[in-house]
Amino acid sequence: MKVLKFGGTSVGSAQRIKEVAKLVTARGCNIIVLSAMSGTTNTLVEISDYLYKKNIDGAKETVNALEAKYMRTIDELYSTPEAKEEATREIKACFNYIRSFTKDIFTLFEEKEILAQGELMSTALMNIYLKEQGVNSVLLPALEYMRTDKNAEPDSQYIRQKLTAQFDKHQGADLYITQGYICRNAYGEIDNLQRGGSDYTASLIGAAINADEIEIWTDIDGMHNNDPRFVEGTQPVHQLHFEEAAELAYFGAKILHPTCILPAKLNNIPVRLLNTMQPDAPGTLIHNQQSAHIIKAVAAKDNITAIKIKSGRMLLAYGFLRKVFEIFETYQTPIDMIATSEVGVSVT
Ligand code: ADP
Ligand code: ASP
Ligand code: MG
């Protein structure tokens, strides 16, 4: 079994949902992870911002506009009245739930519940569409198996146990659909794996079920050798080692969530980056084989803080770096890069 993850653009319209449905049904029994339709999570963040600021009118207006967009998608997507009715009921329930937060106090907890609605809606739409097409698809609720522990790290044992139980319960399905990004935390509250985290969901599932492959389907034909949003004429890189891919993602290659490679690497599961708009393009294969030691790609990232620490007392001294790093540890501040000389240390 493989894990196939589709990002926001890949399921961003009725047409795209139809194309993804065609693509996944042609590939047999796999587990399909979906992001929210493109723009949805950003809009949910916007709604939450209004609610934090007690701008109830702003929130309601934005909720209504987003709901109208979903209603148009439903209109375009389904051909039977039954499917249309079921989808309308499900989507309206999500929007009414979001509206219920305009009445009470609004904190981080409520925001996370709002943010979870995007993936709940995209998976509901896809599942109803597949059923309308006669596919025996089963929706696996991520909130019942995806969980983080007290350190906000994935609780691998729990995930494996609960996922296995879900599969046992729904044997013989044509394919399985589930939500990316959303989870519960150690206290059972609704939480998420950070923005862009659906990639992480896919690799956590891949590791939990020991999948044959994890496929990340997006809007570009693999990891390019530079950021195509800023550089013209970039080319896809056909193969990368797990570590190269992880490092590129960590240092800004937005095509992958920075943490998504680790579970795949630990379980030696190949990750393939593929293009939903161009399904036959080879994309990028990320695996444990190292090809020639050449520079494969360049990545960049904004909002970096660089700190230069100089000390006249560093020459031939010891224990200086320990003191510096202790301070970062106390304040739980991660360091990306470090350069040292005899008189100073620079960290980002
Ligand atoms: P999805 O919604 O499918 O998760 P993302 O927007 O998160 O998709 O990631 C895909 C985007 O990543 C591409 O459209 C591209 O603009 C951007 N990107 C940044 N750096 C790279 C890179 N080195 N190679 C490919 N895409 C990149
Ligand atoms: N929908 C979430 C986001 O926009 C997660 C994801 O797409 O991976 O960040
Ligand atoms: Mg992404």
Short mmCIF file of C-alpha atoms and ligand atoms in Angstrom, two decimals:
data_model
loop_
_atom_site.label_atom_id
_atom_site.label_comp_id
_atom_site.label_asym_id
_atom_site.label_seq_id
_atom_site.Cartn_x
_atom_site.Cartn_y
_atom_site.Cartn_z
CA MET A 1 0.00 0.00 0.00
CA LYS A 2 1.15 3.53 -0.78
CA VAL A 3 0.30 6.86 0.80
CA LEU A 4 -0.71 9.52 -1.73
CA LYS A 5 -0.93 13.08 -0.46
CA PHE A 6 -2.61 15.83 -2.48
CA GLY A 7 -1.96 19.48 -1.62
CA GLY A 8 -4.36 22.41 -1.66
CA THR A 9 -3.99 23.31 -5.34
CA SER A 10 -4.47 19.68 -6.32
CA VAL A 11 -7.96 19.70 -4.75
CA GLY A 12 -8.57 23.44 -5.20
CA SER A 13 -11.69 23.29 -7.40
CA ALA A 14 -14.48 20.92 -8.48
CA GLN A 15 -12.50 20.16 -11.64
CA ARG A 16 -9.34 19.36 -9.69
CA ILE A 17 -11.24 17.10 -7.26
CA LYS A 18 -12.60 15.18 -10.26
CA GLU A 19 -9.11 14.81 -11.71
CA VAL A 20 -7.63 13.61 -8.42
CA ALA A 21 -10.50 11.12 -8.03
CA LYS A 22 -9.69 9.72 -11.47
CA LEU A 23 -6.01 9.55 -10.71
CA VAL A 24 -6.40 7.76 -7.37
CA THR A 25 -8.98 5.23 -8.53
CA ALA A 26 -6.66 4.20 -11.36
CA ARG A 27 -3.94 3.41 -8.81
CA GLY A 28 -5.65 0.79 -6.69
CA CYS A 29 -6.09 0.49 -2.93
CA ASN A 30 -4.00 3.17 -1.27
CA ILE A 31 -4.41 5.70 1.47
CA ILE A 32 -5.14 9.22 0.22
CA VAL A 33 -4.23 12.21 2.39
CA LEU A 34 -5.83 15.53 1.46
CA SER A 35 -5.05 19.12 2.35
CA ALA A 36 -7.74 21.76 2.56
CA MET A 37 -8.78 23.29 -0.78
CA SER A 38 -6.26 26.01 -1.69
CA GLY A 39 -6.86 29.31 0.09
CA THR A 40 -9.12 27.75 2.72
CA THR A 41 -6.62 27.53 5.60
CA ASN A 42 -5.51 31.12 4.93
CA THR A 43 -9.14 32.24 5.04
CA LEU A 44 -9.71 30.31 8.28
CA VAL A 45 -6.68 32.10 9.74
CA GLU A 46 -8.20 35.39 8.60
CA ILE A 47 -11.53 34.51 10.27
CA SER A 48 -9.70 33.64 13.49
CA ASP A 49 -7.85 36.97 13.38
CA TYR A 50 -11.18 38.78 13.16
CA LEU A 51 -12.47 36.79 16.10
CA TYR A 52 -9.38 37.55 18.20
CA LYS A 53 -9.98 41.23 17.46
CA LYS A 54 -13.70 40.89 18.24
CA ASN A 55 -14.55 42.06 14.72
CA ILE A 56 -17.63 39.83 14.47
CA ASP A 57 -18.94 41.47 11.28
CA GLY A 58 -15.59 40.93 9.54
CA ALA A 59 -15.59 37.30 10.63
CA LYS A 60 -19.17 36.65 9.54
CA GLU A 61 -18.64 38.29 6.15
CA THR A 62 -15.54 36.17 5.50
CA VAL A 63 -17.30 32.99 6.65
CA ASN A 64 -20.23 33.72 4.31
CA ALA A 65 -17.94 34.36 1.33
CA LEU A 66 -16.04 31.12 1.94
CA GLU A 67 -19.27 29.18 2.35
CA ALA A 68 -20.59 30.57 -0.94
CA LYS A 69 -17.40 29.34 -2.63
CA TYR A 70 -17.98 25.83 -1.27
CA MET A 71 -21.60 25.88 -2.38
CA ARG A 72 -20.49 26.71 -5.93
CA THR A 73 -17.99 23.83 -5.78
CA ILE A 74 -20.76 21.45 -4.68
CA ASP A 75 -22.95 22.63 -7.54
CA GLU A 76 -20.22 21.92 -10.05
CA LEU A 77 -18.92 18.69 -8.56
CA TYR A 78 -21.90 16.38 -8.18
CA SER A 79 -24.46 15.21 -10.67
CA THR A 80 -26.96 13.42 -8.41
CA PRO A 81 -29.31 15.29 -6.04
CA GLU A 82 -28.47 12.79 -3.25
CA ALA A 83 -24.74 13.56 -3.41
CA LYS A 84 -25.42 17.31 -3.62
CA GLU A 85 -27.69 17.11 -0.60
CA GLU A 86 -25.26 15.09 1.47
CA ALA A 87 -22.35 17.40 0.63
CA THR A 88 -24.43 20.52 1.35
CA ARG A 89 -25.42 19.10 4.72
CA GLU A 90 -21.82 18.26 5.67
CA ILE A 91 -20.36 21.57 4.51
CA LYS A 92 -23.11 23.64 6.11
CA ALA A 93 -22.49 21.83 9.41
CA CYS A 94 -18.82 22.89 9.25
CA PHE A 95 -19.72 26.51 8.53
CA ASN A 96 -22.34 26.62 11.27
CA TYR A 97 -19.73 25.22 13.64
CA ILE A 98 -17.34 28.01 12.60
CA ARG A 99 -20.14 30.56 13.15
CA SER A 100 -20.74 29.24 16.66
CA PHE A 101 -17.36 30.76 17.64
CA THR A 102 -18.59 34.29 16.94
CA LYS A 103 -20.57 34.20 20.19
CA ASP A 104 -18.09 33.24 22.91
CA ILE A 105 -14.56 33.93 24.02
CA PHE A 106 -11.93 33.14 21.43
CA THR A 107 -8.60 31.55 22.30
CA LEU A 108 -5.95 29.37 20.68
CA PHE A 109 -8.15 26.29 21.30
CA GLU A 110 -11.07 27.68 19.33
CA GLU A 111 -8.71 28.80 16.56
CA LYS A 112 -7.38 25.26 16.16
CA GLU A 113 -10.91 23.92 15.88
CA ILE A 114 -11.61 26.44 13.14
CA LEU A 115 -8.37 25.61 11.29
CA ALA A 116 -9.32 21.92 11.30
CA GLN A 117 -12.44 22.55 9.23
CA GLY A 118 -10.53 22.94 5.93
CA GLU A 119 -9.28 19.36 5.80
CA LEU A 120 -12.55 18.01 7.21
CA MET A 121 -14.38 19.67 4.32
CA SER A 122 -12.04 18.68 1.47
CA THR A 123 -12.06 15.02 2.54
CA ALA A 124 -15.86 15.02 2.93
CA LEU A 125 -16.28 16.45 -0.59
CA MET A 126 -13.88 13.91 -2.09
CA ASN A 127 -15.40 10.96 -0.24
CA ILE A 128 -18.93 11.83 -1.34
CA TYR A 129 -17.72 12.34 -4.92
CA LEU A 130 -15.97 8.95 -4.99
CA LYS A 131 -19.09 7.25 -3.66
CA GLU A 132 -21.15 8.98 -6.33
CA GLN A 133 -18.73 7.48 -8.85
CA GLY A 134 -19.35 4.03 -7.41
CA VAL A 135 -16.03 3.76 -5.59
CA ASN A 136 -16.09 2.02 -2.22
CA SER A 137 -13.99 4.61 -0.40
CA VAL A 138 -13.68 4.82 3.36
CA LEU A 139 -13.01 8.02 5.25
CA LEU A 140 -10.56 7.51 8.13
CA PRO A 141 -10.97 10.37 10.63
CA ALA A 142 -7.51 11.74 11.43
CA LEU A 143 -8.76 13.06 14.76
CA GLU A 144 -9.20 9.45 15.86
CA TYR A 145 -5.64 8.28 15.18
CA MET A 146 -3.25 11.21 14.63
CA ARG A 147 -1.93 12.39 17.97
CA THR A 148 0.98 14.34 19.39
CA ASP A 149 2.53 13.80 22.82
CA LYS A 150 3.34 16.27 25.61
CA ASN A 151 6.38 17.53 23.66
CA ALA A 152 4.21 18.15 20.59
CA GLU A 153 5.97 15.25 18.85
CA PRO A 154 3.95 12.61 17.00
CA ASP A 155 2.95 9.72 19.26
CA SER A 156 4.08 7.00 16.82
CA GLN A 157 2.90 4.05 18.87
CA TYR A 158 -0.59 5.49 19.34
CA ILE A 159 -0.82 6.39 15.64
CA ARG A 160 0.18 2.89 14.56
CA GLN A 161 -2.22 1.21 17.00
CA LYS A 162 -5.22 3.35 16.14
CA LEU A 163 -4.60 3.23 12.38
CA THR A 164 -4.34 -0.54 12.44
CA ALA A 165 -7.63 -0.68 14.34
CA GLN A 166 -9.23 1.58 11.69
CA PHE A 167 -8.03 -0.69 8.87
CA ASP A 168 -9.27 -3.77 10.69
CA LYS A 169 -12.66 -2.13 11.04
CA HIS A 170 -12.91 -1.22 7.35
CA GLN A 171 -11.44 -4.14 5.45
CA GLY A 172 -12.03 -4.53 1.73
CA ALA A 173 -12.38 -0.86 0.80
CA ASP A 174 -11.31 0.30 -2.69
CA LEU A 175 -9.33 3.10 -1.10
CA TYR A 176 -8.98 5.06 2.12
CA ILE A 177 -9.18 8.84 2.48
CA THR A 178 -7.96 10.88 5.41
CA GLN A 179 -7.25 14.45 6.49
CA GLY A 180 -3.74 15.88 6.43
CA TYR A 181 -2.54 18.48 8.93
CA ILE A 182 -5.07 17.90 11.74
CA CYS A 183 -4.51 15.89 14.91
CA ARG A 184 -5.23 15.79 18.61
CA ASN A 185 -2.67 16.74 21.22
CA ALA A 186 -1.72 14.87 24.39
CA TYR A 187 -4.76 16.37 26.15
CA GLY A 188 -7.19 15.20 23.47
CA GLU A 189 -7.75 18.71 22.12
CA ILE A 190 -7.93 19.40 18.39
CA ASP A 191 -4.54 20.56 17.16
CA ASN A 192 -2.49 20.56 13.97
CA LEU A 193 0.95 19.69 12.63
CA GLN A 194 1.75 23.32 11.68
CA ARG A 195 1.11 25.04 8.36
CA GLY A 196 1.97 22.83 5.41
CA GLY A 197 1.76 19.83 7.75
CA SER A 198 -0.23 17.53 5.46
CA ASP A 199 3.09 16.30 4.05
CA TYR A 200 4.02 15.32 7.61
CA THR A 201 0.70 13.46 8.03
CA ALA A 202 1.51 11.47 4.89
CA SER A 203 4.93 10.42 6.09
CA LEU A 204 3.70 9.62 9.61
CA ILE A 205 1.06 7.34 8.10
CA GLY A 206 3.64 5.88 5.74
CA ALA A 207 5.85 5.02 8.71
CA ALA A 208 2.93 3.69 10.77
CA ILE A 209 1.74 1.24 8.11
CA ASN A 210 5.18 0.62 6.62
CA ALA A 211 3.98 1.82 3.21
CA ASP A 212 5.72 0.87 -0.02
CA GLU A 213 6.05 4.52 -0.97
CA ILE A 214 4.90 7.99 0.03
CA GLU A 215 3.81 10.14 -2.88
CA ILE A 216 3.48 13.89 -2.44
CA TRP A 217 1.32 15.18 -5.29
CA THR A 218 1.51 18.92 -5.78
CA ASP A 219 1.45 21.64 -8.45
CA ILE A 220 5.01 21.22 -9.72
CA ASP A 221 7.01 18.32 -11.19
CA GLY A 222 9.24 17.65 -8.20
CA MET A 223 11.95 19.43 -6.24
CA HIS A 224 13.53 22.03 -8.51
CA ASN A 225 17.14 23.10 -8.32
CA ASN A 226 16.05 26.54 -7.13
CA ASP A 227 12.90 28.24 -5.92
CA PRO A 228 10.73 28.68 -9.05
CA ARG A 229 8.86 31.55 -7.39
CA PHE A 230 12.02 33.65 -7.53
CA VAL A 231 14.31 32.10 -10.14
CA GLU A 232 13.54 31.60 -13.83
CA GLY A 233 14.34 28.43 -15.76
CA THR A 234 14.65 26.06 -12.79
CA GLN A 235 14.72 22.31 -13.45
CA PRO A 236 13.44 19.32 -11.48
CA VAL A 237 16.05 17.23 -9.65
CA HIS A 238 15.24 13.58 -10.36
CA GLN A 239 16.83 11.97 -7.31
CA LEU A 240 17.77 13.11 -3.85
CA HIS A 241 19.03 11.38 -0.75
CA PHE A 242 16.72 11.66 2.29
CA GLU A 243 19.20 13.98 3.98
CA GLU A 244 19.53 16.28 0.98
CA ALA A 245 15.77 16.59 0.70
CA ALA A 246 15.35 17.19 4.43
CA GLU A 247 17.99 19.87 4.41
CA LEU A 248 16.50 21.63 1.38
CA ALA A 249 13.05 21.55 2.97
CA TYR A 250 14.41 22.83 6.26
CA PHE A 251 16.21 25.70 4.57
CA GLY A 252 13.21 26.89 2.58
CA ALA A 253 12.25 24.60 -0.33
CA LYS A 254 8.53 25.03 0.28
CA ILE A 255 7.52 21.98 -1.75
CA LEU A 256 8.11 19.83 1.36
CA HIS A 257 7.27 20.35 5.01
CA PRO A 258 10.63 20.36 6.85
CA THR A 259 9.81 17.50 9.21
CA CYS A 260 8.22 15.21 6.63
CA ILE A 261 11.38 13.38 5.55
CA LEU A 262 12.42 12.01 8.94
CA PRO A 263 9.70 9.33 9.43
CA ALA A 264 10.29 8.15 5.85
CA LYS A 265 14.05 8.05 6.33
CA LEU A 266 13.84 6.16 9.63
CA ASN A 267 11.69 3.49 7.98
CA ASN A 268 13.49 3.64 4.63
CA ILE A 269 10.32 4.41 2.68
CA PRO A 270 10.93 6.20 -0.63
CA VAL A 271 9.20 9.56 -1.08
CA ARG A 272 8.20 10.65 -4.56
CA LEU A 273 7.27 14.23 -5.44
CA LEU A 274 4.79 14.31 -8.31
CA ASN A 275 2.73 16.82 -10.26
CA THR A 276 -1.06 16.45 -10.25
CA MET A 277 -1.33 18.61 -13.38
CA GLN A 278 1.27 16.49 -15.19
CA PRO A 279 0.92 12.98 -13.72
CA ASP A 280 3.35 11.34 -16.14
CA ALA A 281 6.29 13.59 -15.34
CA PRO A 282 8.97 11.62 -13.41
CA GLY A 283 9.15 14.12 -10.54
CA THR A 284 11.68 13.59 -7.75
CA LEU A 285 12.50 10.34 -6.01
CA ILE A 286 13.83 10.76 -2.48
CA HIS A 287 15.51 7.64 -1.11
CA ASN A 288 18.57 6.36 0.73
CA GLN A 289 20.89 6.31 -2.26
CA GLN A 290 23.48 8.96 -2.69
CA SER A 291 24.31 9.92 -6.26
CA ALA A 292 27.32 12.01 -7.31
CA HIS A 293 28.42 14.62 -4.78
CA ILE A 294 27.38 17.65 -6.72
CA ILE A 295 25.33 20.63 -5.65
CA LYS A 296 21.79 19.56 -6.48
CA ALA A 297 19.69 22.55 -5.47
CA VAL A 298 19.70 25.87 -3.68
CA ALA A 299 17.08 26.94 -1.15
CA ALA A 300 16.49 30.21 0.68
CA LYS A 301 14.33 31.35 3.52
CA ASP A 302 13.16 34.68 4.93
CA ASN A 303 12.86 36.05 8.44
CA ILE A 304 16.12 34.70 9.74
CA THR A 305 17.67 36.27 12.81
CA ALA A 306 21.46 36.25 12.82
CA ILE A 307 23.27 36.79 16.10
CA LYS A 308 26.98 37.52 16.23
CA ILE A 309 28.60 37.00 19.59
CA LYS A 310 32.14 38.25 20.06
CA SER A 311 34.39 37.67 22.96
CA GLY A 312 37.97 38.71 23.57
CA ARG A 313 38.12 35.87 26.09
CA MET A 314 37.44 33.13 23.58
CA LEU A 315 41.01 32.65 22.39
CA LEU A 316 42.21 29.24 23.60
CA ALA A 317 39.39 29.24 26.17
CA TYR A 318 36.97 26.38 26.74
CA GLY A 319 33.34 26.20 27.80
CA PHE A 320 32.39 29.38 25.92
CA LEU A 321 30.10 27.67 23.40
CA ARG A 322 28.44 25.71 26.16
CA LYS A 323 27.51 28.94 27.92
CA VAL A 324 26.13 30.40 24.69
CA PHE A 325 24.06 27.33 23.86
CA GLU A 326 22.73 27.03 27.39
CA ILE A 327 21.00 30.38 26.92
CA PHE A 328 19.32 29.24 23.69
CA GLU A 329 18.27 26.04 25.41
CA THR A 330 16.78 27.92 28.36
CA TYR A 331 14.64 29.94 25.95
CA GLN A 332 13.87 26.91 23.73
CA THR A 333 15.23 28.70 20.68
CA PRO A 334 16.45 26.44 17.89
CA ILE A 335 19.63 27.26 16.01
CA ASP A 336 19.80 26.52 12.29
CA MET A 337 23.36 27.33 11.43
CA ILE A 338 26.54 28.16 13.23
CA ALA A 339 29.97 29.55 12.34
CA THR A 340 32.78 30.01 14.82
CA SER A 341 36.21 31.52 14.86
CA GLU A 342 38.71 32.12 17.65
CA VAL A 343 37.06 35.41 18.60
CA GLY A 344 33.39 34.93 17.96
CA VAL A 345 30.46 32.78 17.07
CA SER A 346 27.60 33.55 14.71
CA VAL A 347 24.33 31.67 14.83
CA THR A 348 21.06 31.93 12.96
P1 ADP B 1 0.91 21.94 -1.73
O1 ADP B 1 -0.22 22.90 -1.55
O2 ADP B 1 0.66 20.91 -2.77
O3 ADP B 1 1.41 21.38 -0.43
P2 ADP B 1 3.07 23.87 -1.71
O4 ADP B 1 2.63 25.22 -2.15
O5 ADP B 1 3.23 23.65 -0.26
O6 ADP B 1 2.09 22.79 -2.36
O7 ADP B 1 4.45 23.47 -2.42
C1 ADP B 1 4.60 23.57 -3.81
C2 ADP B 1 5.25 24.88 -4.18
O8 ADP B 1 6.55 24.95 -3.61
C3 ADP B 1 5.49 25.08 -5.65
O9 ADP B 1 4.38 25.57 -6.31
C4 ADP B 1 6.68 26.06 -5.66
O10 ADP B 1 6.24 27.36 -5.89
C5 ADP B 1 7.24 25.99 -4.25
N1 ADP B 1 8.67 25.71 -4.21
C6 ADP B 1 9.58 26.40 -3.47
N2 ADP B 1 10.81 25.91 -3.66
C7 ADP B 1 10.70 24.87 -4.52
C8 ADP B 1 11.64 23.97 -5.12
N3 ADP B 1 12.94 24.01 -4.84
N4 ADP B 1 11.16 23.05 -5.99
C9 ADP B 1 9.85 22.98 -6.28
N5 ADP B 1 8.92 23.80 -5.75
C10 ADP B 1 9.33 24.75 -4.88
N1 ASP B 2 -4.07 23.17 4.91
C1 ASP B 2 -2.86 23.32 5.71
C2 ASP B 2 -2.14 24.57 5.26
O1 ASP B 2 -2.57 25.26 4.36
C3 ASP B 2 -1.97 22.13 5.65
C4 ASP B 2 -1.40 21.79 4.30
O2 ASP B 2 -1.93 22.23 3.28
O3 ASP B 2 -0.44 21.03 4.25
O4 ASP B 2 -1.14 24.90 5.87
MG MG B 3 2.67 22.12 1.06
#
